[in-house]
Short mmCIF file of C-alpha atoms in Angstrom, two decimals:
data_model
loop_
_atom_site.label_atom_id
_atom_site.label_comp_id
_atom_site.label_asym_id
_atom_site.label_seq_id
_atom_site.Cartn_x
_atom_site.Cartn_y
_atom_site.Cartn_z
CA MET A 724 73.97 -5.86 -28.97
CA ALA A 725 76.90 -4.64 -26.87
CA PRO A 726 78.05 -2.01 -29.43
CA PHE A 727 74.57 -0.44 -29.37
CA ILE A 728 74.10 -0.31 -25.58
CA PHE A 729 75.08 2.87 -23.73
CA GLY A 730 74.79 1.40 -20.23
CA LYS A 731 72.72 -0.52 -17.72
CA ARG A 732 70.65 0.94 -14.89
CA ASN A 733 68.20 -0.87 -12.58
CA GLN A 734 68.44 -4.03 -14.69
CA ILE A 735 67.38 -2.02 -17.77
CA HIS A 736 69.65 -1.56 -20.82
CA ILE A 737 69.94 1.96 -22.21
CA ILE A 738 70.41 2.19 -25.98
CA ASN A 739 73.02 4.54 -27.38
CA LEU A 740 71.09 7.16 -29.38
CA ARG A 741 74.15 7.96 -31.49
CA GLU A 742 74.00 4.45 -32.90
CA THR A 743 70.28 4.90 -33.48
CA VAL A 744 70.87 8.08 -35.49
CA LYS A 745 73.63 6.39 -37.51
CA GLY A 746 71.40 3.45 -38.38
CA LEU A 747 68.48 5.74 -39.22
CA ILE A 748 70.56 7.88 -41.58
CA LYS A 749 72.01 4.80 -43.25
CA ALA A 750 68.57 3.27 -43.74
CA PHE A 751 67.17 6.59 -45.00
CA HIS A 752 69.74 6.93 -47.78
CA PHE A 753 69.51 3.26 -48.67
CA LEU A 754 65.73 3.36 -49.13
CA LYS A 755 65.93 6.60 -51.08
CA ARG A 756 68.51 5.14 -53.46
CA LEU A 757 66.56 1.90 -53.76
CA THR A 758 63.20 3.47 -54.59
CA ALA A 759 64.88 5.92 -56.96
CA ASP A 760 65.64 2.88 -59.14
CA GLY A 761 61.99 1.80 -59.19
CA GLU A 762 62.19 -0.92 -56.53
CA GLU A 763 59.47 -1.63 -53.97
CA VAL A 764 59.59 -2.00 -50.18
CA ILE A 765 57.45 -4.03 -47.79
CA PHE A 766 56.82 -3.10 -44.14
CA VAL A 767 56.38 -5.94 -41.66
CA GLY A 768 55.06 -5.53 -38.13
CA THR A 769 52.47 -7.78 -36.53
CA LYS A 770 52.83 -6.58 -32.95
CA ARG A 771 49.84 -4.87 -31.43
CA GLN A 772 51.78 -1.63 -30.95
CA ALA A 773 53.00 -1.62 -34.56
CA LYS A 774 49.90 -2.65 -36.55
CA SER A 775 48.25 0.73 -36.98
CA VAL A 776 51.55 2.59 -37.52
CA ILE A 777 52.78 0.12 -40.14
CA LYS A 778 49.52 0.26 -42.06
CA ARG A 779 49.26 4.06 -41.97
CA GLU A 780 52.84 4.77 -43.04
CA ALA A 781 52.81 2.12 -45.76
CA GLN A 782 49.63 3.52 -47.26
CA ARG A 783 51.03 7.04 -47.03
CA CYS A 784 54.03 6.13 -49.21
CA SER A 785 52.09 3.65 -51.41
CA MET A 786 54.07 0.60 -50.33
CA HIS A 787 53.18 -2.94 -49.27
CA TYR A 788 52.73 -4.06 -45.70
CA VAL A 789 51.93 -7.06 -43.50
CA SER A 790 50.28 -6.12 -40.22
CA GLU A 791 48.18 -9.15 -39.28
CA ARG A 792 50.12 -12.32 -39.88
CA TRP A 793 53.16 -13.27 -41.90
CA LEU A 794 52.22 -16.34 -43.89
CA GLY A 795 55.05 -18.81 -44.34
CA GLY A 796 56.29 -18.68 -47.94
CA THR A 797 55.12 -15.12 -48.66
CA LEU A 798 58.47 -14.47 -50.36
CA THR A 799 59.88 -17.93 -51.05
CA ASN A 800 56.55 -19.29 -52.39
CA PHE A 801 55.32 -16.10 -53.99
CA GLN A 802 53.45 -17.84 -56.84
CA THR A 803 51.12 -19.56 -54.38
CA ILE A 804 50.44 -16.25 -52.64
CA ARG A 805 49.57 -14.69 -55.99
CA ALA A 806 47.17 -17.56 -56.67
CA ARG A 807 45.35 -16.79 -53.41
CA LEU A 808 45.08 -13.15 -54.44
CA VAL A 809 43.58 -14.21 -57.75
CA ARG A 810 41.07 -16.26 -55.76
CA LEU A 811 40.24 -13.16 -53.74
CA GLU A 812 39.45 -11.25 -56.93
CA GLU A 813 37.18 -14.09 -58.08
CA LEU A 814 35.25 -14.02 -54.82
CA GLU A 815 34.81 -10.25 -55.04
CA LYS A 816 33.50 -10.51 -58.59
CA MET A 817 31.02 -13.15 -57.49
CA GLU A 818 29.57 -10.80 -54.88
CA GLU A 819 29.55 -7.83 -57.25
CA ASN A 820 27.72 -9.77 -59.98
CA SER A 821 25.29 -11.30 -57.42
CA ALA A 822 26.38 -14.76 -58.55
CA ILE A 823 26.28 -16.07 -54.97
CA ASP A 824 22.58 -15.33 -54.62
CA SER A 825 21.75 -18.58 -56.37
CA LEU A 826 23.88 -20.62 -53.96
CA SER A 827 22.83 -22.11 -50.67
CA LYS A 828 23.25 -20.22 -47.40
CA LYS A 829 25.98 -22.57 -46.25
CA MET A 830 27.97 -22.05 -49.44
CA VAL A 831 27.54 -18.27 -49.25
CA SER A 832 28.74 -18.25 -45.64
CA SER A 833 31.78 -20.35 -46.58
CA ILE A 834 32.67 -18.04 -49.48
CA ARG A 835 32.39 -14.90 -47.36
CA ARG A 836 34.47 -16.44 -44.58
CA GLU A 837 37.17 -17.37 -47.09
CA ARG A 838 37.15 -13.85 -48.48
CA ARG A 839 37.53 -12.26 -45.04
CA LYS A 840 40.41 -14.56 -44.20
CA ILE A 841 42.34 -13.75 -47.41
CA GLU A 842 41.69 -10.03 -47.02
CA ARG A 843 42.90 -10.03 -43.43
CA ASN A 844 46.20 -11.74 -44.24
CA LEU A 845 47.00 -10.53 -47.76
CA GLU A 846 45.31 -7.14 -48.15
CA GLY A 847 48.61 -5.27 -47.71
CA ILE A 848 50.43 -7.16 -50.48
CA ARG A 849 47.53 -7.25 -52.90
CA LYS A 850 49.29 -5.05 -55.47
CA MET A 851 52.72 -6.62 -55.05
CA ASN A 852 53.38 -8.26 -58.43
CA LYS A 853 57.08 -8.93 -57.86
CA LEU A 854 59.47 -9.52 -55.00
CA PRO A 855 60.34 -6.38 -53.03
CA GLY A 856 63.74 -4.73 -53.09
CA ALA A 857 63.92 -4.46 -49.29
CA VAL A 858 62.06 -5.56 -46.16
CA VAL A 859 61.59 -3.22 -43.18
CA ILE A 860 60.80 -5.15 -39.99
CA VAL A 861 59.76 -4.27 -36.46
CA ASP A 862 61.25 -6.69 -33.89
CA PRO A 863 63.14 -9.31 -35.95
CA LYS A 864 62.90 -11.69 -33.00
CA LYS A 865 59.13 -11.94 -33.47
CA GLU A 866 59.25 -11.79 -37.31
CA TYR A 867 62.03 -14.35 -37.65
CA ILE A 868 60.21 -16.19 -40.50
CA ALA A 869 60.13 -13.06 -42.66
CA LEU A 870 63.77 -12.39 -41.80
CA LYS A 871 64.84 -15.91 -42.82
CA GLU A 872 62.93 -15.77 -46.10
CA ALA A 873 64.47 -12.43 -47.01
CA SER A 874 67.96 -13.70 -46.15
CA ARG A 875 67.44 -16.81 -48.25
CA LEU A 876 66.41 -14.77 -51.28
CA GLY A 877 69.14 -12.17 -50.78
CA ILE A 878 66.73 -9.32 -50.07
CA PRO A 879 68.20 -6.57 -47.86
CA THR A 880 66.59 -6.17 -44.43
CA ILE A 881 66.20 -3.07 -42.26
CA CYS A 882 65.10 -3.78 -38.71
CA LEU A 883 64.19 -1.82 -35.62
CA ILE A 884 65.93 -4.00 -33.03
CA ASP A 885 65.80 -3.99 -29.27
CA THR A 886 68.45 -5.25 -26.87
CA ASP A 887 67.01 -8.78 -26.94
CA SER A 888 67.57 -9.30 -30.70
CA ASP A 889 70.52 -10.59 -32.72
CA PRO A 890 71.96 -7.80 -34.93
CA ASP A 891 74.09 -10.22 -36.97
CA LEU A 892 71.05 -11.47 -38.90
CA VAL A 893 70.11 -7.97 -40.05
CA ASP A 894 71.72 -5.95 -42.83
CA ILE A 895 70.93 -2.47 -41.48
CA GLN A 896 70.26 -2.17 -37.75
CA ILE A 897 68.34 0.67 -36.14
CA PRO A 898 68.65 0.27 -32.35
CA GLY A 899 65.53 1.37 -30.53
CA ASN A 900 62.57 0.39 -28.43
CA ASP A 901 60.38 -1.87 -30.56
CA ASP A 902 57.71 -2.12 -27.85
CA ALA A 903 56.78 1.57 -27.76
CA MET A 904 54.33 2.89 -30.30
CA ARG A 905 55.94 6.32 -30.26
CA SER A 906 59.41 5.04 -31.17
CA ILE A 907 58.00 2.88 -33.97
CA GLU A 908 56.11 5.87 -35.35
CA VAL A 909 59.22 8.08 -35.36
CA ILE A 910 61.39 5.51 -37.15
CA PHE A 911 58.84 4.46 -39.77
CA SER A 912 57.77 8.01 -40.54
CA LYS A 913 61.36 8.70 -41.59
CA MET A 914 61.37 5.52 -43.68
CA ALA A 915 58.23 6.71 -45.45
CA ASP A 916 59.80 10.13 -46.09
CA ALA A 917 62.83 8.44 -47.68
CA ILE A 918 60.55 6.44 -49.96
CA PHE A 919 58.71 9.63 -50.92
CA GLU A 920 61.95 11.30 -51.99
CA GLY A 921 63.03 8.22 -53.93
CA HIS A 922 59.68 8.12 -55.72
CA SER A 923 60.06 11.73 -56.82
CA VAL A 924 63.47 10.95 -58.31
CA TRP A 925 62.06 7.88 -60.05
CA ASP A 926 59.17 9.86 -61.53
CA GLU A 927 61.61 12.42 -62.95
CA LYS A 928 63.64 9.61 -64.50
CA VAL A 929 60.55 8.11 -66.09
CA LYS A 930 59.46 11.46 -67.52
CA THR A 931 62.95 12.14 -68.88
CA GLU A 932 63.20 8.71 -70.49
CA LYS A 933 59.76 9.11 -72.02
CA ARG A 934 60.64 12.52 -73.43
CA VAL A 935 63.95 11.25 -74.84
CA LYS A 936 62.17 8.26 -76.41
CA GLU A 937 59.59 10.52 -78.03
CA GLU A 938 62.35 12.74 -79.43
CA GLN A 939 64.18 9.71 -80.81
CA ASP A 940 61.00 8.38 -82.40
CA HIS A 941 60.31 11.78 -83.92
CA ALA A 942 63.85 12.03 -85.29
CA ARG A 943 63.63 8.49 -86.68
CA ALA A 944 60.29 9.25 -88.30
CA SER A 945 61.58 12.47 -89.84
CA ALA A 946 64.66 10.66 -91.16
CA ALA A 947 62.45 7.97 -92.66
CA GLY A 948 60.29 10.69 -94.20
CA GLN A 949 63.32 12.24 -95.94
CA VAL A 950 64.28 8.89 -97.42
CA VAL A 951 60.75 8.29 -98.66
CA ALA A 952 60.67 11.78 -100.22
CA TYR A 953 63.37 10.74 -102.70
CA LYS A 954 61.35 7.68 -103.74
CA VAL A 955 58.76 7.84 -106.48
CA PRO A 956 55.29 7.98 -104.93
CA GLU A 957 52.49 5.70 -106.02
CA ASP A 958 50.70 8.36 -108.05
CA ALA A 959 53.86 9.15 -109.98
CA GLU A 960 54.40 5.44 -110.66
CA TRP A 961 50.86 5.25 -112.00
CA ASP A 962 51.39 8.20 -114.31
CA ALA A 963 54.70 6.78 -115.52
CA ALA A 964 53.10 3.42 -116.30
CA GLN A 965 50.33 5.20 -118.21
CA GLN A 966 52.87 7.11 -120.31
CA LYS A 967 54.68 3.85 -121.07
CA ALA A 968 51.44 2.25 -122.19
CA LYS A 969 50.64 5.18 -124.51
CA LYS A 970 54.08 5.00 -126.12
CA GLY A 971 53.80 1.25 -126.59
CA THR A 972 56.63 0.47 -124.19
CA PRO A 973 56.12 -2.81 -122.37
CA ALA A 974 55.46 -2.30 -118.69
CA ALA A 975 58.08 -3.25 -116.17
CA THR A 976 57.77 -6.40 -114.13
CA GLY A 977 57.07 -4.43 -111.00
CA ASP A 978 54.23 -2.39 -112.52
CA ARG A 979 51.72 -5.17 -112.06
CA LYS A 980 52.61 -5.37 -108.38
CA VAL A 981 52.26 -1.62 -108.07
CA ARG A 982 48.85 -1.74 -109.73
CA LYS A 983 47.69 -4.37 -107.27
CA ASP A 984 48.72 -2.18 -104.37
CA ILE A 985 46.78 0.77 -105.80
CA ARG A 986 43.05 0.62 -105.30
CA PRO A 987 40.95 0.71 -108.49
CA GLY A 988 39.22 3.98 -109.07
CA ARG A 989 41.64 5.96 -106.90
CA ASP A 990 41.58 9.70 -107.59
CA GLY A 991 38.80 9.19 -110.16
CA ARG A 992 41.01 7.13 -112.51
CA ARG A 993 40.35 3.63 -113.76
CA PRO A 994 42.97 0.87 -113.64
CA PHE A 995 44.60 -0.48 -116.80
CA ASN A 996 43.33 -3.58 -118.54
CA SER A 997 45.36 -6.75 -119.04
CA ASN A 998 47.13 -5.29 -122.15
CA ASN A 999 48.57 -2.38 -120.14
CA ARG A 1000 46.59 0.10 -122.23
CA PRO A 1001 44.26 2.85 -121.13
CA PRO A 1002 40.57 1.86 -121.32
CA ARG A 1003 38.94 2.64 -124.64
CA ARG A 1004 36.11 5.04 -125.06
CA PRO A 1005 32.74 3.27 -125.34
CA ARG A 1006 31.36 3.08 -128.88
CA ASP A 1007 27.74 2.98 -129.99
CA LYS A 1008 25.99 0.52 -132.26
CA PHE A 1009 27.11 2.02 -135.58
CA GLY A 1010 30.67 2.98 -134.69
CA ASP A 1011 32.21 5.97 -133.01
CA SER A 1012 29.95 7.99 -130.78
CA GLN A 1013 31.07 11.30 -132.32
CA ASP A 1014 30.14 10.65 -136.01
CA LYS A 1015 26.76 9.00 -135.81
CA GLU A 1016 26.62 7.58 -139.35
CA GLY A 1017 24.92 4.38 -140.28
CA ARG A 1018 26.29 1.51 -142.28
CA ASP A 1019 25.41 3.21 -145.57
CA GLY A 1020 27.50 6.22 -144.69
CA LYS A 1021 24.45 8.43 -144.26
CA ALA A 1022 23.52 10.14 -141.08
CA LYS A 1023 20.68 8.49 -139.28
CA GLU A 1024 17.70 10.81 -138.95
CA PRO A 1025 16.05 10.84 -135.59
CA GLU A 1026 12.42 9.83 -135.47
CA LYS A 1027 10.00 12.74 -135.44
CA LYS A 1028 7.42 12.75 -132.77
CA ASP A 1029 4.32 14.78 -132.55
CA ALA A 1030 5.24 17.67 -130.28
CA THR A 1031 1.64 18.54 -129.64
CA ALA A 1032 0.83 15.07 -128.44
CA ALA A 1033 3.89 15.03 -126.27
CA LYS A 1034 2.93 18.34 -124.70
CA GLU A 1035 -0.72 17.50 -124.16
CA GLY A 1036 0.07 13.98 -122.97
CA ILE A 1037 -2.30 12.30 -125.51
CA ALA A 1038 -1.30 9.01 -127.04
CA PRO A 1039 -0.73 9.11 -130.88
CA ALA A 1040 -3.35 6.39 -131.50
CA VAL A 1041 -6.09 8.31 -129.65
CA GLN A 1042 -5.22 11.53 -131.42
CA SER A 1043 -5.38 9.93 -134.89
CA ALA A 1044 -8.82 8.52 -134.07
CA ASN A 1045 -10.16 11.95 -133.12
CA GLN A 1046 -8.91 13.64 -136.29
CA LYS A 1047 -11.32 13.97 -139.28
CA PRO A 1048 -10.41 12.10 -142.48
CA PRO A 1049 -9.23 14.30 -145.35
CA GLN A 1050 -11.97 15.35 -147.82
CA GLN A 1051 -11.67 14.03 -151.43
CA PRO A 1052 -12.39 16.40 -154.34
CA GLU A 1053 -15.80 15.97 -156.00
CA THR A 1054 -15.82 14.65 -159.60
CA LYS A 1055 -18.47 15.66 -162.12
CA ALA A 1056 -20.26 13.00 -164.07
#
């Protein structure tokens, strides 16, 4: 830490603020460039002075955080951590659906205790579905497990280091007092501002890519539409096949496939029969429906009905019974 120490007075090391500003600017631009590419950042600080600040600033910039306890394997054994988060969701669903009401009191107490424990340790990384792009740590001497895991996985680390820490283990050093709440708040507020600016750049990139993709899809669709315009549509193929059938030309091999694709009765037309001919007009019992002649060549006379009976609604048999018989002429002897 000698390059970062300005001097020593009353057995107290004084940090060079120029080095602090250099490290802060370097970390600011690094986080901005990192988040502009869509990467995520995790804040780590389990000290009593840093808990509230870490949680507040991480939530302000919508990033992940660990403020209670760093579980061993949070990065190197990430699949197991995700399994515990899935278990947390199961326990929450059980309480929402009142499924634990049917269990014993001992089992309910055990389930709620398990839920509180998982929430306390993993609430800050609940939405972290992949490994972060960087880790921001307060006091790497205390959070040495998180620092080792990040170094093993090749994840860049940004640390607020005091004079009792080793700067060689950190990628970007920000010399400062890691025991004062005010100094932690100043440093991490700037980190959150850098992430905000990077997020705005990333959102613009996403919107631009989405707009370009929509334009490309529209151009591709319009180009495909022009190609289809030169093809014969299905209705035209149907009409062409009908003209061929009327002329007696055998239908092409592909016409049957086209007819299968076309629904029967489309546009009020009926499909062809197996002989590729238009359907014939229905005929009546004696022949064509237009000339209604019988087998003898004479027109069939329609049966005459009594109009009066039809109008009055009286059956013909009843009416004939009511009529008087015709009178016969009298003959002289």
